Amino acid sequence: MSDLPEIGGETPQTNTPEISVSELANALKRTIEDRFGRVRVRGEISNYRGPHASGHAYFSLKDQSARLDAVIWKSTFSRLRTRPQEGLEVVATGRITTFPGKSSYQIVIESLEPAGLGALMALLDARRKALAAEGLFDEARKRALPFLPRVIGVVTSPTGAVIRDILHRLNDRFPRRVLLWPVRVQGESCAPEVAEGIRGFNALAAGGAIPRPDVLIVARGGGSLEDLWGFNEELVVRAAAESAIPLISAIGHETDTTLLDFVADLRAPTPTGAAEKAVPVRVELLEQVAIRARRLEGARRRAMDLRRVELSTLARLLPAGDALLANPRQRFDRAGERLRAGARAARDARRLRLSRAATLLARHSPQAELARTREKLQGLAARLKQGYYARAVLAGQETAGAKQRLAGAAQRLDRAISGLIGRSQDRLDRLSRLQESLSHRSVLARGFALVRDDSGALVRSVAQAPPGAGLDIEIADGRIAARAGVATPEPPAPVRPRRRLRKVDGDDQGSLF
């Protein structure tokens, strides 16, 4: 209590050195990291919302009475075999450090694994339900295997007994070409390599240098749940679901089950069983072919015997050939006789018609017809010549009369046009003189002036031109600029009697002249 300063008093002097907040935070950080360099912590994942936008993952590990902040850096998160899930109990391996910005400590996780078999089973069941909800395990998606594949692709370890069992079983049943995609079947890299093998076989082009398999076998020997966990990864399941090549799953023993078994087109209890399901037994096929060939030969002989008996029976039932042709022969002979008689009658009828036509042509020969036509044309030409001459005389008389009428009409038209032009010229002269008398130019020529102000408006009275106002005075031969002075009123001019205008013939307005 003596170290606390008194309120309102002076701070007591001490020998403790002063340090900054950052120095204290860094000292605590070094102390904690030195004391807890690497730890394994068991707890339940809480407040996990997936990776941050930066790729890092932030969440908490908790138990019944405490909570510990946790972080997984982006580079570590991509290598994790077990991904964080809300509520999953895990064992996290990492190092304890502090975060000076919050005055808190946290664990930087380097590896993550489920806490015991129960946690793995719970994670497996949750993943199975999620993938099943997407329809990846539906039976409608599964395809039938080819009866006799030409090429078989195997995704498994190249050094284990599995590949030897598969090859041995295929050689016993039906030797086929086998392509091996070597992968690790256990450990953190198992799932990515298996998925890459499935997609790699599907990426092969048909008819390429490396033949594309007709069926795939993904195989592994038996093991614990942890050993087979790579075949439960979502990456492997989705690669199998996307495969366009039918796929056989042969993971572990008959009692072992993985998520790959649910999505595969066919599940085999063992790798050897997968080889048995991939190809039939060659010896059995040959035996079946031989049996069916013998049955086919026996059926052929029996059918030939049956057809032979039926043919002999039908031959006995048929009548003799002469009897069948007797009636047709008689009908043919009678038809021949009728045809010859009809031909003779038709020939006689044609001869009679030809003689009648010759007689008719003799009476109407071309020379006689031509002479008669020439006489008709000569008479017609004489009549046409007489008619043309009479019509020409009549047309000449009509043309002379028309010329006389046209000459008289032309004279009358000239007299009418001359009169009209004269009257129009007189009227135009009168209108010109009237326009000159009414124009202000003529008034200006008599000594008057037209006065406008600066705006161009006419000045009609003294009140419109105050002293000093600019004026524009227009006279007969130009304009004069002036300034208004003091106005002096003038006496009113005497009223002159109005003169009556004399009317001009043919015009309603009086003349000014």
PDB file of N, CA, C and O in Angstrom, residues 177 179 204-212:
ATOM      1  N   ARG A 177      -5.096 -54.584 -70.591  1.00  0.00           N
ATOM      2  CA  ARG A 177      -4.053 -53.582 -70.382  1.00  0.00           C
ATOM      3  C   ARG A 177      -4.398 -52.755 -69.158  1.00  0.00           C
ATOM      4  O   ARG A 177      -5.532 -52.276 -69.008  1.00  0.00           O
ATOM      5  N   LEU A 179      -3.274 -49.467 -66.659  1.00  0.00           N
ATOM      6  CA  LEU A 179      -2.510 -48.240 -66.439  1.00  0.00           C
ATOM      7  C   LEU A 179      -2.548 -47.907 -64.959  1.00  0.00           C
ATOM      8  O   LEU A 179      -3.625 -47.839 -64.354  1.00  0.00           O
ATOM      9  N   LEU A 204      -7.352 -37.718 -69.989  1.00  0.00           N
ATOM     10  CA  LEU A 204      -6.732 -38.335 -71.163  1.00  0.00           C
ATOM     11  C   LEU A 204      -7.697 -38.297 -72.342  1.00  0.00           C
ATOM     12  O   LEU A 204      -8.891 -38.561 -72.207  1.00  0.00           O
ATOM     13  N   ALA A 205      -7.152 -37.970 -73.507  1.00  0.00           N
ATOM     14  CA  ALA A 205      -7.985 -37.884 -74.706  1.00  0.00           C
ATOM     15  C   ALA A 205      -8.163 -39.269 -75.321  1.00  0.00           C
ATOM     16  O   ALA A 205      -7.238 -40.090 -75.323  1.00  0.00           O
ATOM     17  N   ALA A 206      -9.359 -39.532 -75.822  1.00  0.00           N
ATOM     18  CA  ALA A 206      -9.616 -40.813 -76.485  1.00  0.00           C
ATOM     19  C   ALA A 206      -8.820 -40.883 -77.780  1.00  0.00           C
ATOM     20  O   ALA A 206      -8.817 -39.944 -78.573  1.00  0.00           O
ATOM     21  N   GLY A 207      -8.137 -41.997 -77.989  1.00  0.00           N
ATOM     22  CA  GLY A 207      -7.332 -42.159 -79.177  1.00  0.00           C
ATOM     23  C   GLY A 207      -5.979 -41.492 -79.107  1.00  0.00           C
ATOM     24  O   GLY A 207      -5.297 -41.358 -80.133  1.00  0.00           O
ATOM     25  N   GLY A 208      -5.533 -41.039 -77.908  1.00  0.00           N
ATOM     26  CA  GLY A 208      -4.246 -40.382 -77.769  1.00  0.00           C
ATOM     27  C   GLY A 208      -3.107 -41.383 -77.631  1.00  0.00           C
ATOM     28  O   GLY A 208      -3.278 -42.607 -77.765  1.00  0.00           O
ATOM     29  N   ALA A 209      -1.921 -40.824 -77.379  1.00  0.00           N
ATOM     30  CA  ALA A 209      -0.751 -41.689 -77.204  1.00  0.00           C
ATOM     31  C   ALA A 209      -0.925 -42.611 -76.010  1.00  0.00           C
ATOM     32  O   ALA A 209      -0.527 -43.782 -76.040  1.00  0.00           O
ATOM     33  N   ILE A 210      -1.483 -42.089 -74.924  1.00  0.00           N
ATOM     34  CA  ILE A 210      -1.813 -42.910 -73.748  1.00  0.00           C
ATOM     35  C   ILE A 210      -3.306 -43.198 -73.815  1.00  0.00           C
ATOM     36  O   ILE A 210      -4.122 -42.275 -73.790  1.00  0.00           O
ATOM     37  N   PRO A 211      -3.697 -44.458 -73.919  1.00  0.00           N
ATOM     38  CA  PRO A 211      -5.128 -44.764 -74.069  1.00  0.00           C
ATOM     39  C   PRO A 211      -5.928 -44.362 -72.841  1.00  0.00           C
ATOM     40  O   PRO A 211      -5.441 -44.447 -71.711  1.00  0.00           O
ATOM     41  N   ARG A 212      -7.135 -43.924 -73.065  1.00  0.00           N
ATOM     42  CA  ARG A 212      -8.035 -43.540 -71.978  1.00  0.00           C
ATOM     43  C   ARG A 212      -8.688 -44.794 -71.405  1.00  0.00           C
ATOM     44  O   ARG A 212      -9.233 -45.610 -72.148  1.00  0.00           O
TER      45      ARG A 212
END
